[in-house]
Coordinates of C-alpha atoms and ligand atoms in Angstrom, one line a residue:
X1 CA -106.1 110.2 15.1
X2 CA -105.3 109.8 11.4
X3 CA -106.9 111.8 9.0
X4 CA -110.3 113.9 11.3
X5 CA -112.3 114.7 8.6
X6 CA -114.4 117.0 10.5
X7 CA -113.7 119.8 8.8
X8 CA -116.1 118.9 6.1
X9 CA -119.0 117.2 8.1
X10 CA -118.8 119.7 11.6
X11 CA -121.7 120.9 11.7
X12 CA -124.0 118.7 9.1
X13 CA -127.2 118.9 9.4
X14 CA -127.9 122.2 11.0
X15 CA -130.5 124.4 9.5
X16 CA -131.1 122.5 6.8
X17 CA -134.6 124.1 6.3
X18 CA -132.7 127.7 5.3
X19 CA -133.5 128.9 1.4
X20 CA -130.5 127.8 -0.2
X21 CA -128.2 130.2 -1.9
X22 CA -125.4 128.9 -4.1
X23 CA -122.0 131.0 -4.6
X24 CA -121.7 133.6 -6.9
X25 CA -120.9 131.9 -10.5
X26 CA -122.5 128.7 -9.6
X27 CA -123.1 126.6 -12.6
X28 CA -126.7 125.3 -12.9
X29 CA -125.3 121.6 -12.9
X30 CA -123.9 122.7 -9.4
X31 CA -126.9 124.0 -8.2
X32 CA -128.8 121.4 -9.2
X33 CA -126.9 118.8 -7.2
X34 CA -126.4 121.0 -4.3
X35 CA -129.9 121.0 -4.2
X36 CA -130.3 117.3 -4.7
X37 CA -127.9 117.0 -1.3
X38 CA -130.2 119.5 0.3
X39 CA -133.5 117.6 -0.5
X40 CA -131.4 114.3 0.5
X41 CA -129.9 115.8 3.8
X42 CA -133.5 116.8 4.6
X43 CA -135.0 113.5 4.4
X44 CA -131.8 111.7 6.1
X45 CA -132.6 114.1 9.1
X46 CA -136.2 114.3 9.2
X47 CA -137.1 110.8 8.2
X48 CA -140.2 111.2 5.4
X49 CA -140.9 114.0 4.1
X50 CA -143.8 115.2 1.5
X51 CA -143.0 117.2 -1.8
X52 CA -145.3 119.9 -0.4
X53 CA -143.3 120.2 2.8
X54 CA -139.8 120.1 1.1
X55 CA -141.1 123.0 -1.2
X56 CA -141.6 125.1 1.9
X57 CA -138.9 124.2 4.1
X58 CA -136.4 124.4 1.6
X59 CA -137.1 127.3 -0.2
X60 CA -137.6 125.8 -3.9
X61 CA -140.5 125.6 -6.3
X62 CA -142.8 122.7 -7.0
X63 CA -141.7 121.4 -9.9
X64 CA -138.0 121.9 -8.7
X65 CA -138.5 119.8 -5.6
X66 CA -141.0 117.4 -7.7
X67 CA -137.6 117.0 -10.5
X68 CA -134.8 116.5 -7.7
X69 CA -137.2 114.1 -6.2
X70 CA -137.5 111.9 -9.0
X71 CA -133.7 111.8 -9.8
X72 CA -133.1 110.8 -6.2
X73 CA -135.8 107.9 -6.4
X74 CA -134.2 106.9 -9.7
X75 CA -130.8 106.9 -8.7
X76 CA -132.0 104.7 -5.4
X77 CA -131.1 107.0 -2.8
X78 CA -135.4 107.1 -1.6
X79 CA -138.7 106.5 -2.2
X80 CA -141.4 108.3 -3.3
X81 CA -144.9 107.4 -2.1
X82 CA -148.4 108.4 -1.8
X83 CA -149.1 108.8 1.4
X84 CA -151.8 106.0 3.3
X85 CA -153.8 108.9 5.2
X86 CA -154.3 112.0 2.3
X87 CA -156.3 114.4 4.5
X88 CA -157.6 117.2 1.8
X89 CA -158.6 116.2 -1.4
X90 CA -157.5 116.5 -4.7
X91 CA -154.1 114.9 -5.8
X92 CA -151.9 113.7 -2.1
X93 CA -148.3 115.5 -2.4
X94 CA -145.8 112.6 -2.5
X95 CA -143.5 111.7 0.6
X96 CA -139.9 111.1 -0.1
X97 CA -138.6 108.7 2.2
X98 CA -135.1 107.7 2.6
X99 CA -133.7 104.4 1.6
X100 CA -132.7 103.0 4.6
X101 CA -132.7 99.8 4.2
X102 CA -130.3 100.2 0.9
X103 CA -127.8 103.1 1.4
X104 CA -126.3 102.8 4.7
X105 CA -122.7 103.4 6.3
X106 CA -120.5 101.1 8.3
X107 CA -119.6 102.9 11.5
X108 CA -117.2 101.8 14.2
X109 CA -116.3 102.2 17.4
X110 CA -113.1 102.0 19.6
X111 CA -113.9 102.0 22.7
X112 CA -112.3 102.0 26.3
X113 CA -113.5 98.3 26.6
X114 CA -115.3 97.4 23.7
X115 CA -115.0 97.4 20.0
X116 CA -118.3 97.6 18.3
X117 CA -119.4 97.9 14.5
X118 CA -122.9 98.9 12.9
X119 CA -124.6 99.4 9.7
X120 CA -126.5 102.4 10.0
X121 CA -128.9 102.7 7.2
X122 CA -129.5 106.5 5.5
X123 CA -131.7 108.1 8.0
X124 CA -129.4 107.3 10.8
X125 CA -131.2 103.9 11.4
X126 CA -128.7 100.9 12.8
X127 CA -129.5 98.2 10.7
X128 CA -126.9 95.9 12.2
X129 CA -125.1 96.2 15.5
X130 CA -121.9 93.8 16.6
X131 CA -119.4 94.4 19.4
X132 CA -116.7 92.3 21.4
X133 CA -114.7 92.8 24.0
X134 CA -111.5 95.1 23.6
X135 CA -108.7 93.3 25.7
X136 CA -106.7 95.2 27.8
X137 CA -103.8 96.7 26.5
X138 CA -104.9 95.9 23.0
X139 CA -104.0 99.4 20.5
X140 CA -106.6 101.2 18.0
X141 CA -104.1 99.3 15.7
X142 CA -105.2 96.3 16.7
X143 CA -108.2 96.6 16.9
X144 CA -108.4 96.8 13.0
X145 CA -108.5 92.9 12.1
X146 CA -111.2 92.2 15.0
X147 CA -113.3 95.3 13.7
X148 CA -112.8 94.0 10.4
X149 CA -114.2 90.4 11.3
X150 CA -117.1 92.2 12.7
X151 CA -117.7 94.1 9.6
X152 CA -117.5 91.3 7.3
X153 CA -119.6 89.5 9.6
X154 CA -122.7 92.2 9.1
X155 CA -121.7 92.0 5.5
X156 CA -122.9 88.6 5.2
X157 CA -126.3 89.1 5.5
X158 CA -126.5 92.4 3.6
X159 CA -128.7 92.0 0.5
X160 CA -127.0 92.4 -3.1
X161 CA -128.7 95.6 -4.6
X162 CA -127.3 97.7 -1.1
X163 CA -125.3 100.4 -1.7
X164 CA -122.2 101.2 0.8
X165 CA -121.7 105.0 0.9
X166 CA -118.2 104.6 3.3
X167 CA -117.5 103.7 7.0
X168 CA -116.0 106.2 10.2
X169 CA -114.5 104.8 12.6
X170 CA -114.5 106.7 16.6
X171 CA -111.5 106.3 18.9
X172 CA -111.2 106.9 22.3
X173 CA -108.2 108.6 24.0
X174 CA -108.2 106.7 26.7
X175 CA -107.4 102.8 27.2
X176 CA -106.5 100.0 29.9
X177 CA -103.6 98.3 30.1
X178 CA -103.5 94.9 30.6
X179 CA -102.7 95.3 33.9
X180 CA -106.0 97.7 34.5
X181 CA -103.9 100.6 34.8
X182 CA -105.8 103.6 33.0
X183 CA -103.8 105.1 30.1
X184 CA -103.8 108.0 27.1
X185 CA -103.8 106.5 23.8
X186 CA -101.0 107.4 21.7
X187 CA -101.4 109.4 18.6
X188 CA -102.1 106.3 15.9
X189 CA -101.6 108.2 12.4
X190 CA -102.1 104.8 10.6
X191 CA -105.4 103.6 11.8
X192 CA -107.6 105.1 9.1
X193 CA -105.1 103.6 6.2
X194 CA -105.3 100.2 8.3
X195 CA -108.9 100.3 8.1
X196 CA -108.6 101.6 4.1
X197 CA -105.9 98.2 3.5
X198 CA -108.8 96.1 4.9
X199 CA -111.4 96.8 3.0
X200 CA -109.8 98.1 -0.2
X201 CA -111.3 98.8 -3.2
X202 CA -113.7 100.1 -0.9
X203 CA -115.2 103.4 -0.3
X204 CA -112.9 103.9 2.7
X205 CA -113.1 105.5 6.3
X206 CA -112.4 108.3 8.1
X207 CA -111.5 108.4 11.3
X208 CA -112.1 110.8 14.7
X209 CA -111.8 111.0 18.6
X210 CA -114.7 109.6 20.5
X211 CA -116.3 112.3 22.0
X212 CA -116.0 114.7 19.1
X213 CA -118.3 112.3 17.1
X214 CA -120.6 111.7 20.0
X215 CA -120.9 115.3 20.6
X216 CA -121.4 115.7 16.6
X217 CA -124.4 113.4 16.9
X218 CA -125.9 115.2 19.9
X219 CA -126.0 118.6 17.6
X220 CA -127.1 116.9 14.4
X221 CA -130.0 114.7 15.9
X222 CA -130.2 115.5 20.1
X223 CA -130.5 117.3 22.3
X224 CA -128.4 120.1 21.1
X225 CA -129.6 120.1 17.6
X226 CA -131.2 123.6 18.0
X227 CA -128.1 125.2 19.1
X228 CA -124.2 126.0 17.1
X229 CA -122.5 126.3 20.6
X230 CA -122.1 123.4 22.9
X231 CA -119.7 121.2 24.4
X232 CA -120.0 117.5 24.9
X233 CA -118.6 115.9 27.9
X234 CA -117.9 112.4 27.5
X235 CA -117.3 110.0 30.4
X236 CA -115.7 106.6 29.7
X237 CA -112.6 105.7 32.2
X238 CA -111.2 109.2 31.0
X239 CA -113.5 112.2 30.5
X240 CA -113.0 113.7 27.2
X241 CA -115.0 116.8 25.1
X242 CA -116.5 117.7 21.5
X243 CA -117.0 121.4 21.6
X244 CA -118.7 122.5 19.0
X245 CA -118.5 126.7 18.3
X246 CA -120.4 128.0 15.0
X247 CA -121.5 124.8 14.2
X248 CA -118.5 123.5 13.4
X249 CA -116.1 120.9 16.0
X250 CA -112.9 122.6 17.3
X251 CA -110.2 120.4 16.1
X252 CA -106.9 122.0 17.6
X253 CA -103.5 120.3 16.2
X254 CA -104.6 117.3 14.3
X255 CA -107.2 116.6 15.9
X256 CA -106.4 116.9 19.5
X257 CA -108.8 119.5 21.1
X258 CA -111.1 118.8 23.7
X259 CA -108.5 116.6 26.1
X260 CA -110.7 118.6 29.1
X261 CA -110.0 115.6 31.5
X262 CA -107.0 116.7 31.7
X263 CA -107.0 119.9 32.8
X264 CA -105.9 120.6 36.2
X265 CA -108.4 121.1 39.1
X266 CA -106.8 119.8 41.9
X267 CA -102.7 120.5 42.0
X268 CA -102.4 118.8 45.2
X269 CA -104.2 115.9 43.6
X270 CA -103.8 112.3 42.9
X271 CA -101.2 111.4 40.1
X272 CA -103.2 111.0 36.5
X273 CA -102.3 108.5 33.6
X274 CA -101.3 110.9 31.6
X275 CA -98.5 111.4 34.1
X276 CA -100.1 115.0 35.3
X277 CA -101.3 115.3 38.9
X278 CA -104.6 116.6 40.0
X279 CA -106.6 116.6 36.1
X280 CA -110.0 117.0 36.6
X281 CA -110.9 113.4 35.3
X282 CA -109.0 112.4 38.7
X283 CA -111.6 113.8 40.3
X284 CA -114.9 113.5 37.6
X285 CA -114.1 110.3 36.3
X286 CA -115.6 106.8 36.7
X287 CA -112.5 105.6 39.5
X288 CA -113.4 109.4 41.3
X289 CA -116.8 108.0 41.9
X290 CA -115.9 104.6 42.7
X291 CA -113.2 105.7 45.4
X292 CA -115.4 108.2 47.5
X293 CA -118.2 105.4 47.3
X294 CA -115.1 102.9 49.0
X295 CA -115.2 100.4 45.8
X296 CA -112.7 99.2 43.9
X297 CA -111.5 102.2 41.1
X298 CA -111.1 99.5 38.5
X299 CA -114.7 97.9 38.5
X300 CA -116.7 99.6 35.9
X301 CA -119.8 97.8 36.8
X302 CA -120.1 99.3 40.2
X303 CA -120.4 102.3 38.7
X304 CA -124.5 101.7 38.0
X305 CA -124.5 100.1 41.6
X306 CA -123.6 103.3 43.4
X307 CA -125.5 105.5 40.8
X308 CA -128.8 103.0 41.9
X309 CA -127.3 103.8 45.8
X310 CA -127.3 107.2 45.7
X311 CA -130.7 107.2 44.4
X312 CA -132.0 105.0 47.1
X313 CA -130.5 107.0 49.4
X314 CA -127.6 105.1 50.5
X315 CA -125.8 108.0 52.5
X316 CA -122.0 107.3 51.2
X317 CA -123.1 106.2 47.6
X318 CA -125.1 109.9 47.8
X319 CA -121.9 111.5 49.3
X320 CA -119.4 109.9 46.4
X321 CA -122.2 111.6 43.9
X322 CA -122.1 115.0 45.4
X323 CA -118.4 115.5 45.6
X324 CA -118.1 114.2 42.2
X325 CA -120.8 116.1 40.9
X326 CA -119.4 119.2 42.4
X327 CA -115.3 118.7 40.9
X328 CA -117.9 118.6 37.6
X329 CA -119.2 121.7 38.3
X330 CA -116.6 123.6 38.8
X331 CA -115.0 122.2 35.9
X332 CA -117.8 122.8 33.8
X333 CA -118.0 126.5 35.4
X334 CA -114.7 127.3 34.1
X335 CA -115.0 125.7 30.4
X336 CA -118.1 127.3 29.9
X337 CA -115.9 130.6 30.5
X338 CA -113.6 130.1 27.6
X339 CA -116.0 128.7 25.0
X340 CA -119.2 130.5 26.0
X341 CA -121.7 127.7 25.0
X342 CA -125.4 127.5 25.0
X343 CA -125.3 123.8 26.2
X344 CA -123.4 121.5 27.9
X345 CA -124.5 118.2 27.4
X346 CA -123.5 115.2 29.1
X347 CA -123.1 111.9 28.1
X348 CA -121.3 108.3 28.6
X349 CA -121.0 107.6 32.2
X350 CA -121.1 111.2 33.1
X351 CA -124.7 111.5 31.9
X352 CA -126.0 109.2 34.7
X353 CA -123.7 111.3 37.2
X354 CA -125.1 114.4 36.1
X355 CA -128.9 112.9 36.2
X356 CA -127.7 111.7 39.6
X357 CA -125.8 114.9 40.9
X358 CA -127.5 118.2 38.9
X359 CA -128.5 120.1 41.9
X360 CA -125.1 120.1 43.0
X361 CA -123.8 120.5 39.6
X362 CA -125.8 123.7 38.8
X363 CA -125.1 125.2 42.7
X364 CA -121.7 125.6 41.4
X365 CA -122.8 127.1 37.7
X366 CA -125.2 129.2 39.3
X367 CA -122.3 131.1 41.1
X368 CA -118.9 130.0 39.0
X369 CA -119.2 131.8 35.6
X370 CA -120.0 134.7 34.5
X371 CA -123.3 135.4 34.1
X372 CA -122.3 136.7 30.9
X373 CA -121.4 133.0 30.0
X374 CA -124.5 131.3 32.3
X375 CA -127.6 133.0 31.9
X376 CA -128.5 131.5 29.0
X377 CA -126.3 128.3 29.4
X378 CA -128.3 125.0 29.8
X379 CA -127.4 121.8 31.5
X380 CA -128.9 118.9 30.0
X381 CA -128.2 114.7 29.8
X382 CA -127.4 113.6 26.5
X383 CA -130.6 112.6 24.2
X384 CA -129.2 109.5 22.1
X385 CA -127.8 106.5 24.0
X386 CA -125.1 104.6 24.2
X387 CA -125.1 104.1 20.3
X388 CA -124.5 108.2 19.5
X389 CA -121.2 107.6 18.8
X390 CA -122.1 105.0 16.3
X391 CA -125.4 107.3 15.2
X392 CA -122.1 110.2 14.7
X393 CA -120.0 108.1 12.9
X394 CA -122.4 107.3 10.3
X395 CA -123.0 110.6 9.8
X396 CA -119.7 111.7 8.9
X397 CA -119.7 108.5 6.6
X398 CA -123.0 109.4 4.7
X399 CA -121.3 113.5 4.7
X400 CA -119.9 112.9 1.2
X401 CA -123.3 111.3 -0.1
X402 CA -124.5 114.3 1.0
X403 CA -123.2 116.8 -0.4
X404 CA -123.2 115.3 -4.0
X405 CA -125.3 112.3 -3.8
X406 CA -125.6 111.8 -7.6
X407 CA -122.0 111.6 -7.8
X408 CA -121.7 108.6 -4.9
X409 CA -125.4 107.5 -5.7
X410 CA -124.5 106.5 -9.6
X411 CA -121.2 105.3 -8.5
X412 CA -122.7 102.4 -6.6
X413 CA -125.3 101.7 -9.1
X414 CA -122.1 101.0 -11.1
X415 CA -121.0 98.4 -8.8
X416 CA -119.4 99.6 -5.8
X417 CA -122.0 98.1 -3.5
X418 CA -120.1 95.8 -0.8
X419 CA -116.6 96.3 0.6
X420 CA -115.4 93.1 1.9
Ligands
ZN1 ZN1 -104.2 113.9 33.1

C-alpha cells in the first residue's frame, strides 16, 4: 500500500455530538474552523440537520451555530432551508443540509475481480457508480489507466459549479492469477503517486487495504458505529481484517495489519497462496466452502448457490456451511482474545456465511474465549453492502474537507473543481 493515510481519518466520525473543546492556546480563527468541520462532519453524517438541533448536539450557542452555518452555505459546502413541516410556531429553526449533489469525492476500488469507481457526493451518497472487470493477473498498477478511464468517464457528466474535495482508492491483498491460481498482492508503494500522475493538478488520493476501509465504513455509518472496538472480517477469495481499537484502525508496518487469513489454524492443512500451510483462509475462505460443498474452488458464483443450498436444506451444501462456519469460529474465538472487541462484524462473502452458519459460529464463541473477552462481544453481518468499501473510501477522501472545510471549500470556489 502506498501512503495509508489512516492515521488521520481512523476513527472519523465517532461522537461527533461531544461539546467540543479546543487545545489549550487555540487561536479563535482555529476554533472557529474547527467548529465549522464539526457543524460540517455533523451534517455529512446525519444527513439534515436543523440549527436548533446542531446547537444541542454540539454543544455551541445559537448564534454560533446560526454564524458557522451561514459561512458554510456561502462557501457551498450546504444548504440552509426552512423546513416544509414547522411543527410549533413562531420562527422554524433552519436545516442545514449537505451539498451532495456538489461536493463529492471520487472513490475506488481494487478489487479481487473487479475494478470499480464512484462519486460519492458529501453525505456519503454515490452519485455515480462504474466497474469492469479486473483480468486475472492484472497488478494494482495496472489497474491505474482502466480506473482512470472510469473516472474520466463519471467526470463527463459532472456539472461545472461541482467541487472535487479528492479521491481514495481501496486495494485488496489478495488477487488471481491468470491462471486462477489465488495469490497475495505484493506491496505496490507506487500506486497512490500513479493515481496522483493521472489526475495531476488534482486534489490527489490516498490509498488503503480493502478491508481496513470497509471496516472504517462499518464504524463511521454501520453497524458498528456505536462502538471504538471492533474488527471487520472481510471475505473476498482471501479473508482479510480492519480492526479498529480506540476508534482508530491498527495499521502495523506500513500498513500491513490485519493479514488474519493468514494465520495458522490448521498445521496439517492444505498449502496457502501465500506459500504457508494450514492459514485459516484455507479453511474460511470462499474455495473452503466451495470444496466441502464438492464444487469447483475456483467458481465464485457457486458460492450464492450453495449459500441458497444450505438454506433449503440441501444436506452437503448445509454440511460445507457448518464446517466452515465452525474453522470461523474458532478463528474468530482466538482474535477476539488478542484485541478484546465489542463487535465482530462480518462482511464480503463472509457475511452471507455467517448469516448462513451463526449458530455454529457462536457454539464455538460461546465456549472459546474468555468470558472476559465474550460476554459483551457481539456477532453481527455487516450493515452497508457491497458498496462499503466505496462508502469508506469516500470518507477518508472528504477527511481533509473535514477537518478545515473553509480551507478546501474556498479553494475550489477558486477553481479546483474537476480533476481530469
Ligand atoms: Zn496464507
Amino acid at each position: 500500500m502506498a501512503t495509508p493515510a489512516r492515521s488521520g481519518p481512523a476513527g472519523v466520525g465517532r461522537n461527533p455530538e461531544f461539546p467540543l473543546q479546543s487545545a489549550p492556546g487555540a487561536s479563535q480563527e482555529e476554533i472557529r474552523r474547527q467548529n465549522l468541520g464539526a457543524v460540517l462532519r455533523y451534517v455529512h453524517l446525519h444527513g439534515p440537520t436543523s440549527r436548533a438541533e446542531l446547537t444541542s448536539r454540539l454543544g455551541l450557542n445559537r448564534s454560533t451555530i446560526g454564524a458557522l452555518a451561514a459561512e458554510l452555505t456561502a462557501s457551498g459546502l450546504v444548504t440552509e432551508e426552512v423546513p416544509t413541516t414547522a411543527r410549533r410556531a413562531g420562527r422554524p429553526s433552519l436545516v442545514v443540509s449537505p451539498r451532495s449533489d456538489r461536493v463529492y469525492a471520487n472513490a475506488l476500488s481494487i478489487d479481487a475481480d473487479r475494478l470499480r469507481a464512484a462519486r460519492v457526493g458529501l453525505g456519503g451518497r454515490i452519485l455515480d457508480l462504474r466497474e469492469v472487470v479486473r483480468p486475472g493477473g492484472m497488478s494494482a498498477i495496472d489497474a491505474v489507466g482502466p480506473l482512470a478511464d472510469l473516472v474520466r468517464d463519471m467526470e463527463r457528466a459532472v456539472a461545472p459549479d461541482t467541487l472535487l474535495v479528492g479521491g481514495a482508492v481501496a486495494v485488496t491483498d489478495t488477487t488471481r492469477d491468470s491462471d486462477g491460481r489465488i495469490r497475495i498482492a505484493s506491496v505496490d508503494e507506487s500506486l497512490g503517486a500513479a493515481m496522483d500522475a493521472e489526475f495531476a493538478p488534482g486534489p490527489g488520493f490516498v490509498t488503503g487495504d480493502l478491508a481496513d476501509i470497509a471496516g472504517l465504513a462499518e464504524h463511521i455509518r454501520g453497524v458498528a458505529a456505536d462502538v471504538d472496538d471492533l474488527i471487520y472480517l472481510h471475505g473476498d477469495v482471501g479473508i482479510s481484517a480492519g480492526i479498529i481499537v480506540a476508534g482508530r484502525l491498527v495499521m502495523g508496518h506500513q500498513g500491513h495489519s490485519g493479514k488474519v487469513g493468514h494465520m495458522v489454524v490448521n498445521p496439517n492443512g492444505l498449502p496457502c497462496g501465500c506459500g504457508s500451510r494450514g492459514c485459516w483462509e484455507t479453511e474460511v475462505g470462499e474455495a473452503a466452502l466451495l470444496r466441502h460443498a464438492g464444487r469447483d474452488p475456483g467458481d465464485r458464483a457457486a458460492v450464492t448457490e450453495v449459500l441458497a443450498a444450505a438454506a433449503d436444506g440441501d444436506p452437503r451444501a448445509r454440511e460445507a456451511v457448518e464446517q466452515v462456519a465452525d474453522w470461523l469460529g474458532f478463528g474468530v474465538g482466538n482474535l477476539v482474545n488478542v484485541v478484546n472487541p465489542d463487535a465482530v462484524v462480518f462482511g464480503g462473502s463472509l457475511r452471507d456465511v455467517f448469516i448462513a452458519g451463526a449458530d455454529v459460529v457462536r457454539r464455538r464463541l460461546d465456549t472459546m474465549p474468555l468470558p472476559v473477552s465474550r460476554e459483551h462481544l457481539r456477532l453481527q453481518p455487516a450493515a452497508l453492502d457491497e458498496n462499503a468499501v466505496l462508502i469508506g473510501a469516500a470518507e477518508l477522501a472528504f477527511d481533509k474537507l473535514l477537518a478545515d472545510p473553509l480551507n478546501v471549500g474556498v479553494a475550489g470556489q477558486l477553481g479546483c473543481a474537476g480533476s481530469a
